[in-house]
Coordinates of C-alpha atoms in Angstrom, one line a residue:
X1 CA 0.1 0.0 0.1
X2 CA 2.9 2.4 0.9
X3 CA 4.3 2.3 -2.9
X4 CA 0.9 3.0 -4.6
X5 CA 0.8 6.1 -2.1
X6 CA 4.5 7.0 -3.1
X7 CA 4.6 10.5 -4.5
X8 CA 4.6 10.4 -8.2
X9 CA 7.5 12.9 -8.3
X10 CA 9.6 10.9 -6.3
X11 CA 8.9 7.7 -8.6
X12 CA 9.4 9.5 -11.7
X13 CA 13.2 10.9 -10.0
X14 CA 13.8 7.6 -9.3
X15 CA 14.0 6.2 -12.7
X16 CA 17.4 5.0 -13.6
X17 CA 19.3 7.7 -15.4
X18 CA 16.7 10.6 -14.9
X19 CA 18.5 12.7 -12.4
X20 CA 21.5 13.1 -14.9
X21 CA 19.0 13.8 -17.7
X22 CA 17.3 16.6 -15.5
X23 CA 21.0 17.9 -14.6
X24 CA 21.6 18.1 -18.5
X25 CA 18.2 19.7 -19.4
X26 CA 19.1 22.4 -16.5
X27 CA 22.4 23.0 -17.9
X28 CA 20.9 23.5 -21.4
X29 CA 18.6 26.3 -20.2
X30 CA 21.6 27.9 -18.1
X31 CA 23.8 27.7 -21.4
X32 CA 21.1 29.1 -23.6
X33 CA 20.3 32.0 -21.1
X34 CA 23.5 33.1 -20.9
X35 CA 24.5 33.5 -24.5
X36 CA 21.3 35.0 -25.2
X37 CA 22.1 37.6 -22.7
X38 CA 25.5 38.1 -24.5
X39 CA 23.6 38.0 -27.8
X40 CA 20.0 38.4 -28.1
X41 CA 20.1 37.0 -31.5
X42 CA 20.3 33.6 -29.8
X43 CA 16.8 34.2 -29.1
X44 CA 15.7 34.6 -32.7
X45 CA 13.3 32.0 -34.5
X46 CA 15.4 32.0 -37.2
X47 CA 18.6 30.7 -34.8
X48 CA 16.4 28.5 -33.0
X49 CA 15.3 26.8 -36.2
X50 CA 18.8 26.7 -37.4
X51 CA 20.1 25.5 -34.3
X52 CA 17.4 22.4 -34.2
X53 CA 18.3 21.4 -37.6
X54 CA 22.2 21.4 -36.9
X55 CA 21.3 19.6 -33.7
X56 CA 19.6 16.7 -35.5
X57 CA 23.0 15.2 -36.5
X58 CA 24.0 15.0 -33.0
X59 CA 20.9 13.6 -31.7
X60 CA 20.7 10.7 -34.2
X61 CA 24.3 9.8 -33.6
X62 CA 23.8 10.1 -30.3
X63 CA 20.9 7.8 -30.1
X64 CA 23.2 4.9 -32.0
X65 CA 26.3 5.3 -30.0
X66 CA 23.9 5.6 -26.3
X67 CA 22.6 2.1 -27.4
X68 CA 26.3 0.8 -27.4
X69 CA 27.6 2.6 -24.4
X70 CA 24.7 1.2 -22.4
X71 CA 25.7 -2.3 -23.6
X72 CA 29.3 -1.5 -22.2
X73 CA 30.4 -1.1 -25.7
X74 CA 31.5 1.7 -28.2
X75 CA 31.4 2.0 -32.0
X76 CA 34.0 4.2 -33.8
X77 CA 33.0 3.4 -37.0
X78 CA 30.0 6.1 -36.7
X79 CA 31.9 8.7 -39.0
X80 CA 32.8 6.1 -41.5
X81 CA 29.1 4.4 -42.2
X82 CA 27.9 8.2 -42.5
X83 CA 30.4 9.1 -45.1
X84 CA 29.6 5.7 -47.0
X85 CA 25.9 6.6 -46.6
X86 CA 26.5 10.0 -48.2
X87 CA 28.9 8.3 -50.9
X88 CA 27.1 5.7 -51.8
X89 CA 23.5 7.3 -52.2
X90 CA 25.2 10.4 -53.9
X91 CA 27.1 8.2 -56.5
X92 CA 24.3 6.3 -57.3
X93 CA 22.3 9.6 -57.7
X94 CA 24.9 11.5 -59.7
X95 CA 24.9 8.6 -62.0
X96 CA 21.0 8.6 -62.7
X97 CA 19.7 6.2 -60.0
X98 CA 16.5 6.9 -58.3
X99 CA 16.3 8.3 -55.0
X100 CA 14.4 5.2 -53.3
X101 CA 17.2 2.5 -54.8
X102 CA 19.8 5.1 -54.1
X103 CA 19.3 5.3 -50.5
X104 CA 18.4 1.8 -50.1
X105 CA 21.3 0.6 -51.3
X106 CA 23.3 3.0 -49.2
X107 CA 21.1 1.5 -46.3
X108 CA 22.0 -2.1 -46.9
X109 CA 26.0 -1.0 -47.0
X110 CA 25.6 0.6 -43.6
X111 CA 23.6 -2.3 -42.1
X112 CA 26.3 -4.7 -43.3
X113 CA 28.8 -2.7 -41.6
X114 CA 26.7 -2.6 -38.5
X115 CA 26.0 -6.4 -38.6
X116 CA 29.9 -7.0 -39.0
X117 CA 30.7 -4.9 -36.1
X118 CA 27.7 -7.2 -33.9
X119 CA 29.5 -10.3 -35.2
X120 CA 33.0 -9.5 -34.0
X121 CA 32.1 -7.9 -30.8
X122 CA 28.9 -10.3 -29.8
X123 CA 30.1 -13.4 -31.7
X124 CA 34.1 -13.5 -31.4
X125 CA 34.2 -11.3 -28.3
X126 CA 36.8 -9.0 -30.0
X127 CA 37.5 -5.7 -28.1
X128 CA 35.0 -3.0 -29.2
X129 CA 37.6 -0.4 -29.5
X130 CA 39.5 -2.7 -32.0
X131 CA 36.8 -4.3 -34.0
X132 CA 35.2 -0.6 -34.9
X133 CA 38.4 0.6 -35.4
X134 CA 39.0 -1.7 -38.2
X135 CA 35.8 -1.4 -39.7
X136 CA 36.0 2.5 -39.4
X137 CA 39.0 2.4 -41.3
X138 CA 37.2 -0.1 -44.0
X139 CA 34.2 2.0 -44.2
X140 CA 36.0 5.2 -44.9
X141 CA 37.9 3.2 -47.4
X142 CA 34.7 2.2 -49.3
X143 CA 33.6 5.9 -49.2
X144 CA 36.9 6.6 -51.2
X145 CA 36.3 3.7 -53.4
X146 CA 32.8 4.1 -54.6
X147 CA 33.5 7.1 -56.6
X148 CA 37.3 6.4 -57.7
X149 CA 38.7 8.5 -55.0
X150 CA 37.0 11.7 -55.5
X151 CA 33.9 13.7 -54.2
X152 CA 30.7 13.1 -56.5
X153 CA 29.2 15.3 -58.8
X154 CA 25.8 17.4 -57.7
X155 CA 23.0 14.6 -57.6
X156 CA 21.1 16.9 -59.7
X157 CA 23.2 16.1 -62.5
X158 CA 22.3 12.5 -62.6
X159 CA 18.4 12.4 -61.2
X160 CA 17.4 16.1 -62.8
X161 CA 16.8 19.1 -60.6
X162 CA 13.6 18.4 -59.9
X163 CA 14.4 15.3 -58.1
X164 CA 17.3 16.8 -56.9
X165 CA 15.4 19.3 -55.0
X166 CA 13.1 16.9 -53.9
X167 CA 15.9 15.0 -52.0
X168 CA 17.2 18.0 -50.7
X169 CA 13.9 19.2 -49.3
X170 CA 13.3 16.0 -47.8
X171 CA 16.2 15.6 -45.8
X172 CA 17.2 19.3 -45.2
X173 CA 16.0 22.4 -46.3
X174 CA 12.1 21.4 -46.5
X175 CA 9.7 21.9 -43.2
X176 CA 7.1 20.4 -41.5
X177 CA 4.9 21.9 -39.1
X178 CA 7.1 24.7 -39.1
X179 CA 10.3 22.7 -38.3
X180 CA 13.1 21.8 -40.7
X181 CA 12.8 18.2 -41.9
X182 CA 16.0 17.0 -40.3
X183 CA 15.1 17.7 -36.8
X184 CA 11.4 16.1 -37.5
X185 CA 13.3 13.0 -39.0
X186 CA 15.7 12.8 -36.2
X187 CA 13.0 13.2 -33.3
X188 CA 10.8 10.6 -34.7
X189 CA 13.6 8.2 -34.7
X190 CA 14.6 9.2 -31.2
X191 CA 10.9 8.3 -30.0
X192 CA 11.0 5.1 -31.6
X193 CA 14.5 4.0 -30.3
X194 CA 13.4 5.5 -27.0
X195 CA 10.4 3.3 -26.8
X196 CA 12.2 0.3 -27.8
X197 CA 14.9 1.1 -25.2
X198 CA 12.5 1.8 -22.0
X199 CA 9.6 -0.6 -22.8
X200 CA 10.5 -3.6 -24.6
X201 CA 12.2 -6.9 -23.8
X202 CA 15.2 -5.9 -26.3
X203 CA 15.6 -2.7 -24.2
X204 CA 15.7 -4.8 -20.7
X205 CA 18.2 -7.0 -22.6
X206 CA 20.5 -4.0 -23.4
X207 CA 20.5 -2.8 -19.9
X208 CA 21.2 -6.5 -18.4
X209 CA 24.3 -6.8 -20.7
X210 CA 25.9 -3.4 -19.6
X211 CA 25.0 -4.3 -16.0
X212 CA 26.5 -7.5 -15.9
X213 CA 27.2 -9.5 -18.9
X214 CA 27.5 -12.7 -17.0
X215 CA 24.7 -12.6 -15.0
X216 CA 22.4 -11.7 -18.1
X217 CA 24.0 -15.1 -20.1
X218 CA 22.7 -16.7 -16.9
X219 CA 19.3 -15.3 -17.2
X220 CA 18.9 -16.3 -20.6
X221 CA 20.0 -13.2 -22.7
X222 CA 21.5 -13.8 -25.9
X223 CA 24.7 -11.6 -25.8
X224 CA 25.5 -11.9 -29.4
X225 CA 21.7 -11.0 -30.8
X226 CA 21.5 -8.0 -28.4
X227 CA 24.8 -6.4 -29.2
X228 CA 24.2 -7.2 -32.8
X229 CA 21.0 -5.1 -32.5
X230 CA 22.5 -2.2 -30.6
X231 CA 25.1 -2.1 -33.7
X232 CA 22.3 -2.0 -36.3
X233 CA 20.8 0.9 -34.4
X234 CA 24.2 2.8 -34.7
X235 CA 24.4 1.7 -38.6
X236 CA 20.8 2.9 -39.2
X237 CA 21.2 6.1 -37.5
X238 CA 24.5 6.8 -39.2
X239 CA 22.7 6.1 -42.5
X240 CA 20.2 8.9 -42.0
X241 CA 22.9 11.1 -41.0
X242 CA 24.9 10.3 -44.1
X243 CA 21.9 11.4 -46.2
X244 CA 21.4 14.8 -44.2
X245 CA 24.8 15.8 -45.1
X246 CA 24.4 14.6 -48.8
X247 CA 21.1 16.6 -49.1
X248 CA 22.7 19.6 -47.2
X249 CA 25.8 19.3 -49.9
X250 CA 23.9 18.2 -52.6
X251 CA 26.8 15.5 -53.4
X252 CA 28.6 13.4 -51.6
X253 CA 32.0 14.2 -49.7
X254 CA 34.5 11.2 -49.0
X255 CA 35.1 13.0 -45.6
X256 CA 31.8 13.5 -44.2
X257 CA 31.4 12.2 -40.7
X258 CA 35.0 12.8 -39.4
X259 CA 34.9 12.6 -35.8
X260 CA 31.1 11.9 -35.3
X261 CA 31.9 9.1 -33.4
X262 CA 33.1 11.4 -30.7
X263 CA 30.4 13.7 -31.2
X264 CA 28.2 10.6 -30.5
X265 CA 30.1 9.7 -27.4
X266 CA 29.5 13.5 -26.1
X267 CA 25.9 13.6 -26.8
X268 CA 25.7 10.6 -24.6
X269 CA 27.6 11.3 -21.9
X270 CA 26.8 15.0 -21.4
X271 CA 23.1 13.2 -21.1
X272 CA 24.1 10.8 -18.2
X273 CA 24.6 7.7 -20.4
X274 CA 27.3 6.1 -18.5
X275 CA 30.6 5.0 -20.5
X276 CA 30.8 2.2 -18.1
X277 CA 27.6 0.3 -19.4
X278 CA 23.8 -0.3 -17.9
X279 CA 22.9 3.2 -16.6
X280 CA 21.6 6.1 -18.4
X281 CA 18.2 7.2 -20.5
X282 CA 17.7 8.1 -24.3
X283 CA 16.0 11.1 -22.8
X284 CA 19.6 12.5 -21.5
X285 CA 20.6 12.1 -25.1
X286 CA 18.0 14.4 -26.5
X287 CA 19.4 17.2 -23.8
X288 CA 23.1 16.1 -24.3
X289 CA 22.6 16.6 -28.0
X290 CA 21.0 20.1 -27.4
X291 CA 23.8 21.1 -24.9
X292 CA 26.4 20.3 -27.4
X293 CA 24.5 22.0 -30.4
X294 CA 23.9 25.1 -28.0
X295 CA 27.4 25.3 -27.1
X296 CA 28.6 25.4 -30.8
X297 CA 26.0 27.8 -31.9
X298 CA 26.5 30.1 -28.8
X299 CA 30.2 30.1 -29.2
X300 CA 30.1 30.9 -32.9
X301 CA 27.8 33.8 -32.3
X302 CA 29.7 35.5 -29.4
X303 CA 32.9 34.9 -31.7
X304 CA 34.9 32.2 -30.2
X305 CA 37.5 30.6 -32.2
X306 CA 37.0 27.0 -33.3
X307 CA 40.1 26.0 -31.1
X308 CA 38.2 27.4 -28.0
X309 CA 35.2 25.7 -28.4
X310 CA 36.5 22.5 -28.9
X311 CA 38.3 23.3 -25.4
X312 CA 35.3 23.8 -23.8
X313 CA 33.1 21.1 -25.0
X314 CA 35.8 18.5 -24.3
X315 CA 36.4 19.7 -20.8
X316 CA 32.4 19.2 -20.4
X317 CA 32.8 15.9 -21.7
X318 CA 35.7 14.8 -19.2
X319 CA 33.9 16.4 -16.4
X320 CA 30.5 14.6 -17.2
X321 CA 32.4 10.8 -17.2
X322 CA 34.3 11.9 -13.8
X323 CA 30.9 12.8 -12.4
X324 CA 29.7 9.3 -13.7
X325 CA 32.9 7.4 -12.3
X326 CA 32.9 9.2 -8.9
X327 CA 29.1 8.6 -8.6
X328 CA 29.1 4.9 -9.3
X329 CA 32.3 4.5 -7.1
X330 CA 30.3 6.1 -4.2
X331 CA 27.4 3.9 -4.9
X332 CA 29.7 0.4 -4.6
X333 CA 31.0 1.9 -1.3
X334 CA 27.6 2.3 0.0
X335 CA 26.3 -1.1 -1.4
X336 CA 29.6 -2.7 0.1
X337 CA 28.6 -1.4 3.8
X338 CA 25.1 -2.2 3.5
X339 CA 26.1 -5.8 2.8
X340 CA 28.5 -6.0 5.7
X341 CA 25.9 -4.5 8.1
X342 CA 23.2 -7.3 6.6
X343 CA 26.2 -9.9 7.5

């Protein structure tokens, strides 16, 4: 009866990872207001719309990386898979392949990369850093090879101006409900994967592996299957980001997605996703990606140098991980003390 009468706010705050997500949202509000006071153009509708559109890339790769961080793994191939998506789809379209077949071929290639990562890490138990480092180089190599080591021509040169404009409007310049399509796409993807992670058996298995892989095995969780699913989520999100970058430039760029794997880690850990595995909410990734983009946007608007922007964001990422390590260490000490008292 006592549990039923528990304050709903307390129940909400007890949700695993909710505290860290709320702190990230609070930080977002403070950072946004601070930059707005320095330069009131930060508050304009145009800037907000552009900020949300730019944030969409970080949200998508943050979702993909978060799935893996929660399992206790990482994906260093995200940036290369983004480049594969951009180059394969752009190369096909610039040679006359219609939009849908072109992006589906790119999707198949990206999912294959995710499947390979899942097999290497989940089946053969290679360290994720090594396995995805290998696929990172291979993926970037594919991005170079598909158009003979050069960026593509404009996609409209192959599929025509009307189809080219349609592709660009769908994935970058167009709006739905007053918001740029990239943000709408990213937010819908976020909602789908948020539901999967928080409300399905697959989501419970992802948390179980990250918390204690041996205990998860004893409970009947397929580590190989669950790990592969997480890598496929990462590859799927990277595919969409590649299409967004292709639409933005109207061409494929071999260097697309450079360092995006680290941006995904940053969006996750700023939002409270633990790099140690087993903890965090995708809600935090929404906050973390917004914090990242707001910092970039605000620092640009106040005239900060690019080097300073990277230093500020790097310090925040390290500080976020440090807090997680210290918090977990404190929690383990408390748990050990309780265990001794119980004895």
